[in-house]
Each structure stands twice: as C-alpha cells, then as structure tokens.
C-alpha cells in the first residue's frame, strides 16, 4: 500500500493528521498546477482550497481506479478550468519554429545535448528560476502538459486524461513545450 493510500485510508477513518499529511505532500504541486491554469496566485489558492474541500467531501467516492494523485489533479483541473472561465484549448499553437520539426512533430535534427555545457556555466540554483520564468510564458496547454509531465511526473496517459486531450496531442504539446523552454534557455544562456 502506497503512502497516499495509507493516508487516504486514514482520512476515510476521520484522521485529521492523515489529511494534514496529504495536504503537505501535494499542496505545492496543486498550487503550481492551478497557477499554470488560472495565471493568478490568488485564484490558484482558492482553487486549491476548493480542491481539498472536494477531496474531503468525496473521499468515500474515490474508487481507486486511478492513483490518488491523478484523482486529486483531476479535481483540481476541473475547478481551475471553471475558475479560469475560459474555453479550454486543446489545439497546439503554431508558435514554435516549424523548421525544427518534421511533419510528424519530431525533431528534424535532434538537439545537441547541452546539459554538460550548462553544468559548466551555471549551477542548478541559477537555472531553476530562469526555467520557471520561461515555463510561465508558455501557451496554457503546453505549460500544463509540461508541469504535469516533467514537474509532477505524471504518466502520459494520466496527463492526456486530465487535460482531455488525445495521447498524440499530449505528446505534441509536451514536445513543443520542451522545445520552447530549451530554445529560450539556450537564448538566455548564450548556448549555440
């Protein structure tokens, strides 16, 4: 039984400490994802609070067909979408240099690995804030896929389900988001 499952069982039994532990484990991830959807920290805070209330109210209906984290993120996404009051965009934007990709959305020429060069130039402490700024500028759908896949570590199938996109569209959004972040970081870091 995973730690989330143990805490969930405690929550079902009315254990407040289990709820507190769940909040500690997932609150920052929820806040990060909510902010990526609604764009405002204040609105994101409200969305996260509503999500936790929904968890408490609906914990007995959770059937375990997905992981707790996926269920939790699904609740959050529904609330964030409502809060944003926008039409959900599932189509990728055409704002990435098309010459870098072939007709199937794959790299025309694979990018040159630069992690070693970057490590020589910057420490991770300098790179992370810059990457966060770049991620914040991504189109909404790309940002959400990138945050769910690369920051939160959710599987591709869960991300596609959460965002209501096909697996192929999820891959394209992720690919474009990664390419854009990489390109922006290369430009800001002066990499070739």
PDB file of N, CA and C in Angstrom, residues 4-15 18-19 22 51-65 68 71-72 75:
ATOM      1  N   UNK A   4       0.232   7.394  -0.039  1.00  0.00           N
ATOM      2  CA  UNK A   4      -1.031   8.083  -0.305  1.00  0.00           C
ATOM      3  C   UNK A   4      -2.220   7.209   0.067  1.00  0.00           C
ATOM      4  N   UNK A   5      -2.141   5.927  -0.280  1.00  0.00           N
ATOM      5  CA  UNK A   5      -3.248   5.024   0.039  1.00  0.00           C
ATOM      6  C   UNK A   5      -3.430   4.885   1.549  1.00  0.00           C
ATOM      7  N   UNK A   6      -2.326   4.842   2.283  1.00  0.00           N
ATOM      8  CA  UNK A   6      -2.417   4.765   3.738  1.00  0.00           C
ATOM      9  C   UNK A   6      -3.050   6.033   4.311  1.00  0.00           C
ATOM     10  N   UNK A   7      -2.612   7.169   3.777  1.00  0.00           N
ATOM     11  CA  UNK A   7      -3.170   8.440   4.268  1.00  0.00           C
ATOM     12  C   UNK A   7      -4.639   8.566   3.885  1.00  0.00           C
ATOM     13  N   UNK A   8      -4.980   8.088   2.720  1.00  0.00           N
ATOM     14  CA  UNK A   8      -6.376   8.118   2.281  1.00  0.00           C
ATOM     15  C   UNK A   8      -7.248   7.257   3.193  1.00  0.00           C
ATOM     16  N   UNK A   9      -6.741   6.113   3.565  1.00  0.00           N
ATOM     17  CA  UNK A   9      -7.485   5.248   4.496  1.00  0.00           C
ATOM     18  C   UNK A   9      -7.670   5.966   5.830  1.00  0.00           C
ATOM     19  N   UNK A  10      -6.625   6.675   6.252  1.00  0.00           N
ATOM     20  CA  UNK A  10      -6.744   7.447   7.486  1.00  0.00           C
ATOM     21  C   UNK A  10      -7.765   8.560   7.365  1.00  0.00           C
ATOM     22  N   UNK A  11      -7.763   9.218   6.232  1.00  0.00           N
ATOM     23  CA  UNK A  11      -8.744  10.287   6.001  1.00  0.00           C
ATOM     24  C   UNK A  11     -10.160   9.730   6.032  1.00  0.00           C
ATOM     25  N   UNK A  12     -10.344   8.592   5.398  1.00  0.00           N
ATOM     26  CA  UNK A  12     -11.681   7.957   5.415  1.00  0.00           C
ATOM     27  C   UNK A  12     -12.119   7.612   6.837  1.00  0.00           C
ATOM     28  N   UNK A  13     -11.151   7.312   7.681  1.00  0.00           N
ATOM     29  CA  UNK A  13     -11.456   6.970   9.078  1.00  0.00           C
ATOM     30  C   UNK A  13     -11.596   8.213   9.949  1.00  0.00           C
ATOM     31  N   UNK A  14     -11.443   9.400   9.332  1.00  0.00           N
ATOM     32  CA  UNK A  14     -11.609  10.642  10.081  1.00  0.00           C
ATOM     33  C   UNK A  14     -10.353  11.136  10.766  1.00  0.00           C
ATOM     34  N   UNK A  15      -9.212  10.627  10.369  1.00  0.00           N
ATOM     35  CA  UNK A  15      -7.935  11.019  10.969  1.00  0.00           C
ATOM     36  C   UNK A  15      -7.476  12.364  10.384  1.00  0.00           C
ATOM     37  N   UNK A  18      -3.945  12.499   8.991  1.00  0.00           N
ATOM     38  CA  UNK A  18      -3.786  11.939   7.640  1.00  0.00           C
ATOM     39  C   UNK A  18      -4.104  13.006   6.605  1.00  0.00           C
ATOM     40  N   UNK A  19      -5.149  13.782   6.853  1.00  0.00           N
ATOM     41  CA  UNK A  19      -5.484  14.858   5.928  1.00  0.00           C
ATOM     42  C   UNK A  19      -4.358  15.893   5.868  1.00  0.00           C
ATOM     43  N   UNK A  22      -1.584  14.569   3.806  1.00  0.00           N
ATOM     44  CA  UNK A  22      -1.894  14.632   2.372  1.00  0.00           C
ATOM     45  C   UNK A  22      -1.709  16.050   1.837  1.00  0.00           C
ATOM     46  N   UNK A  51     -10.326  22.402  -4.010  1.00  0.00           N
ATOM     47  CA  UNK A  51      -9.941  21.027  -4.324  1.00  0.00           C
ATOM     48  C   UNK A  51      -9.855  20.184  -3.051  1.00  0.00           C
ATOM     49  N   UNK A  52      -9.228  20.738  -2.029  1.00  0.00           N
ATOM     50  CA  UNK A  52      -9.116  19.983  -0.766  1.00  0.00           C
ATOM     51  C   UNK A  52     -10.487  19.756  -0.138  1.00  0.00           C
ATOM     52  N   UNK A  53     -11.359  20.741  -0.253  1.00  0.00           N
ATOM     53  CA  UNK A  53     -12.725  20.539   0.258  1.00  0.00           C
ATOM     54  C   UNK A  53     -13.420  19.415  -0.504  1.00  0.00           C
ATOM     55  N   UNK A  54     -13.232  19.397  -1.811  1.00  0.00           N
ATOM     56  CA  UNK A  54     -13.837  18.343  -2.621  1.00  0.00           C
ATOM     57  C   UNK A  54     -13.262  16.979  -2.263  1.00  0.00           C
ATOM     58  N   UNK A  55     -11.990  16.934  -1.937  1.00  0.00           N
ATOM     59  CA  UNK A  55     -11.381  15.661  -1.531  1.00  0.00           C
ATOM     60  C   UNK A  55     -12.040  15.162  -0.241  1.00  0.00           C
ATOM     61  N   UNK A  56     -12.182  16.042   0.722  1.00  0.00           N
ATOM     62  CA  UNK A  56     -12.785  15.643   1.999  1.00  0.00           C
ATOM     63  C   UNK A  56     -14.222  15.171   1.780  1.00  0.00           C
ATOM     64  N   UNK A  57     -14.947  15.921   0.976  1.00  0.00           N
ATOM     65  CA  UNK A  57     -16.352  15.567   0.733  1.00  0.00           C
ATOM     66  C   UNK A  57     -16.501  14.303  -0.125  1.00  0.00           C
ATOM     67  N   UNK A  58     -15.549  14.064  -0.994  1.00  0.00           N
ATOM     68  CA  UNK A  58     -15.699  12.964  -1.936  1.00  0.00           C
ATOM     69  C   UNK A  58     -14.807  11.763  -1.695  1.00  0.00           C
ATOM     70  N   UNK A  59     -14.090  11.746  -0.599  1.00  0.00           N
ATOM     71  CA  UNK A  59     -13.122  10.674  -0.364  1.00  0.00           C
ATOM     72  C   UNK A  59     -13.781   9.295  -0.368  1.00  0.00           C
ATOM     73  N   UNK A  60     -14.997   9.203   0.071  1.00  0.00           N
ATOM     74  CA  UNK A  60     -15.665   7.895   0.081  1.00  0.00           C
ATOM     75  C   UNK A  60     -16.070   7.438  -1.315  1.00  0.00           C
ATOM     76  N   UNK A  61     -16.118   8.371  -2.254  1.00  0.00           N
ATOM     77  CA  UNK A  61     -16.467   8.002  -3.627  1.00  0.00           C
ATOM     78  C   UNK A  61     -15.238   7.640  -4.468  1.00  0.00           C
ATOM     79  N   UNK A  62     -14.052   7.894  -3.941  1.00  0.00           N
ATOM     80  CA  UNK A  62     -12.831   7.551  -4.673  1.00  0.00           C
ATOM     81  C   UNK A  62     -12.715   6.030  -4.713  1.00  0.00           C
ATOM     82  N   UNK A  63     -12.712   5.471  -5.919  1.00  0.00           N
ATOM     83  CA  UNK A  63     -12.732   4.022  -6.094  1.00  0.00           C
ATOM     84  C   UNK A  63     -11.358   3.416  -6.340  1.00  0.00           C
ATOM     85  N   UNK A  64     -10.363   4.245  -6.493  1.00  0.00           N
ATOM     86  CA  UNK A  64      -9.019   3.730  -6.706  1.00  0.00           C
ATOM     87  C   UNK A  64      -8.758   3.241  -8.121  1.00  0.00           C
ATOM     88  N   UNK A  65      -9.580   3.665  -9.076  1.00  0.00           N
ATOM     89  CA  UNK A  65      -9.341   3.260 -10.469  1.00  0.00           C
ATOM     90  C   UNK A  65      -8.133   3.980 -11.045  1.00  0.00           C
ATOM     91  N   UNK A  68      -4.254   8.151  -6.414  1.00  0.00           N
ATOM     92  CA  UNK A  68      -4.828   9.267  -5.670  1.00  0.00           C
ATOM     93  C   UNK A  68      -4.383  10.589  -6.285  1.00  0.00           C
ATOM     94  N   UNK A  71      -6.379  11.386  -9.338  1.00  0.00           N
ATOM     95  CA  UNK A  71      -7.735  11.789  -8.931  1.00  0.00           C
ATOM     96  C   UNK A  71      -7.716  13.214  -8.379  1.00  0.00           C
ATOM     97  N   UNK A  72      -6.736  13.499  -7.547  1.00  0.00           N
ATOM     98  CA  UNK A  72      -6.594  14.824  -6.949  1.00  0.00           C
ATOM     99  C   UNK A  72      -6.375  15.890  -8.026  1.00  0.00           C
ATOM    100  N   UNK A  75      -9.583  16.622  -9.980  1.00  0.00           N
ATOM    101  CA  UNK A  75     -10.468  17.547  -9.251  1.00  0.00           C
ATOM    102  C   UNK A  75      -9.960  18.978  -9.417  1.00  0.00           C
TER     103      UNK A  75
END
